[in-house]
Amino acid sequence: MYVEDAKILIDTPEDIAYALNHADIKAVDYILYSHIDPDHTMGMRVIEQLRLDWLANSIGSICRNPIIVASLPSIIKDLRCQGTKYGSALDYYESLNLVSSQAITSLELTSMHIDLIPVDSSANVTIFVFTQDSNKVIYAPCDVKPFPENDIFRDADCLIIGNTIVGDVLKDGFILENDNPLREELFVIDEIIELKSKYHIKKVIITHLEEDWGKSYDDYKELQKQFNEIEFAYDGLEINY
Amino acid sequence: MRLKIIGSGGCVSIPRRYASVMFALRQGKKAFLMQGAAAVCMLRMPRY
């Protein structure tokens, strides 16, 4: 996810450099992390591609516009565990002034306000709430079940949510039985409809789409005709309010 | 407020590329389900 208003990137999966180029994104000023699962963090080296200038560094010139890396305090702490035998990658980037890390629960920018809502008391997973003027967008990318109770979600214009099983018949005809443990971890569409109704959310976009759901782009396009204001994400989808 | 989805795929890298392939398909390419390594190879082919 990229927020154009403030050049905010949320999470760095392994192929984030490819995704940034594919989306023709020119600048990143902030990186916010939702949680530390590898598929959301293992592309952290994109920080080097965004800011590191080895030649300038070799003559003592330091980076003058560090990326703000921000997240909930417990997640920043865990992020420091990502690294190699040489130590923490985040610490290394800070030592070169490529980044400045901040443990936050909200972020006030000139263009918008962002609240970071912990999914549970461990505060290891984040739901982002973007507010600008009278518009509100919720981004809940991963591991957000059970969805927390919080009035801040009420009357949002859009909820972008991951981890939803799409359909009962999945890849290669796999039938998801009622007792399948995935149902504990992931939402099904009916639960998304309930969530949308509970918080009076105008529109839902389902993302983090797994190949295991066994559906093509055309399948998703056809499927979303069945629902009221529930759509499926694709790379390049723009959300404007 | 302007947001852009740049990683709609799932929790391993191939589905993420697969999602990108789906985006390519949306641009008018022939739409069919490509899976796993095939999707990755397709992305690396010049015509895509």
Coordinates of C-alpha atoms in Angstrom, one line a residue:
Chain A
M1 CA 0.0 0.0 0.0
Y2 CA 1.2 3.5 -0.9
V3 CA -0.3 6.7 0.3
E4 CA 0.5 9.3 -2.3
D5 CA -0.5 12.4 -0.2
A6 CA 2.4 11.9 2.2
K7 CA 4.6 9.4 0.3
I8 CA 4.0 6.7 2.8
L9 CA 4.8 3.1 2.1
I10 CA 3.1 0.5 4.3
D11 CA 5.2 -2.7 4.7
T12 CA 8.1 -4.0 2.6
P13 CA 7.5 -7.5 1.2
E14 CA 10.3 -9.3 -0.6
D15 CA 9.5 -7.9 -4.0
I16 CA 8.7 -4.3 -2.9
A17 CA 11.3 -2.8 -5.1
Y18 CA 9.6 -4.4 -8.1
A19 CA 6.2 -3.2 -6.9
L20 CA 7.4 0.4 -6.5
N21 CA 8.8 0.4 -10.0
H22 CA 5.7 -1.3 -11.4
A23 CA 3.5 1.4 -9.8
D24 CA 5.9 4.2 -11.0
I25 CA 6.3 5.5 -7.4
K26 CA 9.0 8.2 -7.3
A27 CA 9.5 8.8 -3.6
V28 CA 9.1 7.3 -0.2
D29 CA 9.3 9.5 2.9
Y30 CA 7.7 7.2 5.4
I31 CA 7.6 3.5 5.9
L32 CA 5.0 2.2 8.4
Y33 CA 5.0 -1.4 9.4
S34 CA 1.8 -3.3 10.2
H35 CA 3.5 -6.3 11.8
I36 CA 6.8 -8.2 11.5
D37 CA 5.7 -11.2 9.5
P38 CA 8.3 -11.9 6.9
D39 CA 6.0 -11.3 3.9
H40 CA 5.6 -7.7 5.2
T41 CA 9.2 -7.0 6.3
M42 CA 11.7 -9.1 4.4
G43 CA 12.1 -6.4 1.7
M44 CA 13.5 -3.9 4.2
R45 CA 16.7 -3.6 2.1
V46 CA 14.7 -1.4 -0.2
I47 CA 15.8 1.3 2.2
E48 CA 19.3 0.9 0.8
Q49 CA 17.9 1.3 -2.7
L50 CA 15.9 4.4 -1.7
R51 CA 18.6 6.2 0.3
L52 CA 22.0 4.7 0.3
D53 CA 24.7 6.4 -1.8
W54 CA 27.9 4.4 -1.3
L55 CA 30.1 6.8 -3.2
A56 CA 28.9 9.8 -1.2
N57 CA 29.2 7.7 2.0
S58 CA 32.8 6.8 1.1
I59 CA 33.8 10.5 1.4
G60 CA 31.9 11.1 4.6
S61 CA 28.7 12.5 3.2
I62 CA 25.7 11.4 5.1
C63 CA 22.1 11.0 4.0
R64 CA 20.3 14.2 4.7
N65 CA 16.7 13.0 4.2
P66 CA 16.2 9.9 6.3
I67 CA 13.1 7.9 5.8
I68 CA 10.9 7.9 8.9
V69 CA 10.3 4.3 9.9
A70 CA 7.4 4.3 12.3
S71 CA 5.2 1.7 13.9
L72 CA 3.6 0.7 17.2
P73 CA 6.3 0.5 20.0
S74 CA 6.2 -3.3 20.2
I75 CA 6.6 -3.6 16.5
I76 CA 9.5 -1.2 16.3
K77 CA 11.2 -3.3 19.0
D78 CA 10.6 -6.5 17.0
L79 CA 11.7 -4.9 13.8
R80 CA 15.2 -4.5 15.3
C81 CA 15.4 -8.3 15.4
Q82 CA 15.5 -8.4 11.6
G83 CA 19.0 -8.6 10.4
T84 CA 22.0 -10.8 9.8
K85 CA 25.1 -12.0 11.7
Y86 CA 26.2 -8.4 11.5
G87 CA 23.3 -7.3 13.6
S88 CA 20.1 -5.4 13.3
A89 CA 19.3 -4.0 9.8
L90 CA 17.3 -1.2 11.3
D91 CA 20.1 -0.2 13.7
Y92 CA 22.5 -0.2 10.8
Y93 CA 20.3 2.0 8.6
E94 CA 19.9 4.4 11.5
S95 CA 23.7 4.5 12.0
L96 CA 24.0 5.6 8.4
N97 CA 21.1 8.1 8.9
L98 CA 19.2 6.4 6.1
V99 CA 16.2 6.1 8.5
S100 CA 14.9 7.6 11.7
S101 CA 12.7 5.1 13.6
Q102 CA 9.8 6.3 15.7
A103 CA 7.6 4.3 18.0
I104 CA 4.2 5.9 17.6
T105 CA 0.4 5.3 18.1
S106 CA -0.6 8.1 15.7
L107 CA 1.0 10.4 13.1
E108 CA -0.1 13.9 12.4
L109 CA 0.9 15.2 9.0
T110 CA -0.1 18.3 7.2
S111 CA -2.1 16.3 4.7
M112 CA -3.7 13.8 7.0
H113 CA -3.9 12.1 10.4
I114 CA -3.1 8.5 10.9
D115 CA -4.1 6.4 13.9
L116 CA -2.4 3.1 14.5
I117 CA -4.8 0.7 16.2
P118 CA -3.4 -2.4 17.8
V119 CA -5.4 -5.5 17.0
D120 CA -5.1 -6.9 20.5
S121 CA -3.4 -6.3 23.8
S122 CA -0.1 -7.6 22.6
A123 CA 0.0 -4.8 20.1
N124 CA 1.9 -6.9 17.6
V125 CA -0.4 -6.1 14.7
T126 CA -1.7 -2.8 13.4
I127 CA -4.8 -1.5 11.8
F128 CA -4.2 2.0 10.2
V129 CA -6.9 4.6 10.1
F130 CA -6.3 7.5 7.7
T131 CA -8.4 10.6 8.2
Q132 CA -8.4 13.6 5.9
D133 CA -11.1 16.3 6.1
S134 CA -14.3 14.3 6.5
N135 CA -12.9 11.1 4.8
K136 CA -11.8 8.0 6.6
V137 CA -10.0 5.0 5.2
I138 CA -9.1 1.9 7.2
Y139 CA -6.2 -0.4 6.2
A140 CA -6.2 -3.7 7.9
P141 CA -3.7 -5.7 5.9
C142 CA -3.1 -8.9 7.8
D143 CA -3.8 -10.9 11.0
V144 CA -6.7 -8.8 12.1
K145 CA -9.1 -11.6 13.2
P146 CA -10.8 -11.1 15.6
F147 CA -11.3 -7.6 14.4
P148 CA -11.0 -5.3 17.5
E149 CA -14.0 -3.3 18.9
N150 CA -13.3 0.4 18.4
D151 CA -15.7 3.2 17.5
I152 CA -12.9 4.8 15.4
F153 CA -13.9 2.4 12.6
R154 CA -17.4 3.6 12.5
D155 CA -18.7 5.3 9.3
A156 CA -15.5 4.8 7.3
D157 CA -15.6 5.5 3.6
C158 CA -13.5 2.4 2.9
L159 CA -12.1 -0.6 4.6
I160 CA -9.2 -2.3 2.9
I161 CA -8.8 -5.7 4.5
G162 CA -6.7 -8.8 4.0
N163 CA -6.8 -12.4 5.1
T164 CA -10.2 -13.3 3.7
I165 CA -10.9 -16.7 2.3
V166 CA -12.7 -16.2 -1.0
G167 CA -15.2 -19.0 -1.8
D168 CA -15.7 -22.5 -0.4
V169 CA -14.0 -24.2 -3.4
L170 CA -10.4 -23.1 -3.5
K171 CA -7.3 -24.0 -5.6
D172 CA -7.4 -27.3 -7.4
G173 CA -10.9 -27.9 -6.1
F174 CA -9.9 -27.9 -2.4
I175 CA -13.1 -27.8 -0.3
L176 CA -12.8 -25.7 2.8
E177 CA -14.8 -27.7 5.4
N178 CA -16.5 -26.0 8.4
D179 CA -14.0 -27.4 10.8
N180 CA -10.9 -26.2 8.9
P181 CA -8.6 -24.3 11.3
L182 CA -8.1 -21.6 8.6
R183 CA -11.6 -20.4 9.4
E184 CA -10.3 -19.4 12.9
E185 CA -7.5 -17.3 11.5
L186 CA -9.1 -15.9 8.4
F187 CA -12.4 -14.2 7.6
V188 CA -14.9 -15.5 5.2
I189 CA -17.0 -13.2 3.0
D190 CA -20.0 -13.4 5.2
E191 CA -17.9 -12.1 8.2
I192 CA -16.7 -9.2 6.0
I193 CA -20.3 -8.4 5.2
E194 CA -21.1 -8.4 9.0
L195 CA -18.2 -6.2 9.7
K196 CA -19.2 -3.7 7.0
S197 CA -22.7 -3.5 8.4
K198 CA -21.6 -3.3 12.0
Y199 CA -19.4 -0.3 11.5
H200 CA -21.5 1.3 8.7
I201 CA -18.6 1.2 6.3
K202 CA -19.5 2.3 2.8
K203 CA -17.1 0.2 0.9
V204 CA -14.8 -2.8 1.4
I205 CA -11.8 -3.8 -0.7
I206 CA -10.4 -7.2 0.0
T207 CA -6.6 -7.5 -0.5
H208 CA -3.8 -10.0 0.4
L209 CA -5.4 -12.3 -2.1
E210 CA -3.8 -15.7 -2.0
E211 CA -3.1 -17.9 -5.1
D212 CA -4.6 -20.7 -2.9
W213 CA -8.0 -19.2 -3.4
G214 CA -7.7 -20.5 -7.0
K215 CA -9.2 -17.5 -8.7
S216 CA -8.2 -15.4 -11.7
Y217 CA -8.7 -11.7 -12.1
D218 CA -11.8 -12.4 -14.2
D219 CA -13.1 -14.7 -11.4
Y220 CA -12.8 -11.9 -8.8
K221 CA -14.4 -9.4 -11.2
E222 CA -17.3 -11.7 -11.7
L223 CA -17.6 -12.6 -8.0
Q224 CA -17.8 -9.0 -6.8
K225 CA -20.9 -8.5 -8.9
Q226 CA -22.7 -10.5 -6.2
F227 CA -21.9 -8.1 -3.4
N228 CA -22.8 -4.6 -2.5
E229 CA -19.8 -2.3 -2.3
I230 CA -17.3 -5.2 -1.8
E231 CA -14.5 -5.4 -4.3
F232 CA -11.3 -7.2 -4.7
A233 CA -7.9 -5.5 -5.0
Y234 CA -5.4 -5.7 -7.8
D235 CA -2.0 -4.1 -8.2
G236 CA -2.4 -0.5 -9.4
L237 CA -5.9 0.0 -7.9
E238 CA -6.2 3.6 -6.8
I239 CA -8.5 4.7 -4.0
N240 CA -9.3 8.4 -4.0
Y241 CA -11.5 10.4 -1.6
Chain B
M1 CA -6.8 11.2 0.0
R2 CA -5.0 9.2 -2.6
L3 CA -4.0 5.6 -2.0
K4 CA -2.6 3.0 -4.3
I5 CA -2.6 -0.8 -3.9
I6 CA 0.8 -2.0 -4.9
G7 CA 0.9 -5.5 -3.4
S8 CA -2.5 -7.2 -3.6
G9 CA -1.1 -10.7 -3.5
G10 CA -0.8 -13.1 -0.6
C11 CA 1.9 -14.2 1.9
V12 CA 4.5 -15.7 -0.4
S13 CA 6.3 -14.0 -3.2
I14 CA 4.9 -15.9 -6.1
P15 CA 1.3 -14.9 -5.4
R16 CA 2.4 -11.3 -5.3
R17 CA 4.0 -11.6 -8.7
Y18 CA 0.8 -13.5 -9.7
A19 CA -1.2 -10.5 -8.7
S20 CA 1.0 -8.3 -10.8
V21 CA 0.4 -10.7 -13.7
M22 CA -3.3 -10.3 -13.1
F23 CA -2.7 -6.5 -13.4
A24 CA -1.0 -7.1 -16.7
L25 CA -3.9 -9.2 -17.8
R26 CA -6.2 -6.4 -17.0
Q27 CA -4.4 -4.2 -19.5
G28 CA -5.9 -6.3 -22.3
K29 CA -3.7 -9.4 -22.2
K30 CA -5.4 -12.8 -22.6
A31 CA -7.0 -13.5 -19.2
F32 CA -6.4 -17.0 -17.8
L33 CA -5.2 -18.4 -14.6
M34 CA -1.4 -18.7 -14.4
Q35 CA 0.1 -20.3 -11.4
G36 CA 3.3 -20.3 -9.5
A37 CA 6.5 -20.5 -11.5
A38 CA 4.7 -20.1 -14.7
A39 CA 3.5 -16.7 -13.6
V40 CA 7.0 -15.7 -12.7
C41 CA 8.4 -16.8 -16.0
M42 CA 5.7 -15.0 -17.8
L43 CA 6.6 -11.7 -16.1
R44 CA 10.2 -12.1 -17.2
M45 CA 9.3 -12.6 -20.8
P46 CA 9.9 -9.5 -22.9
R47 CA 6.4 -9.4 -24.3
Y48 CA 5.0 -8.9 -20.9

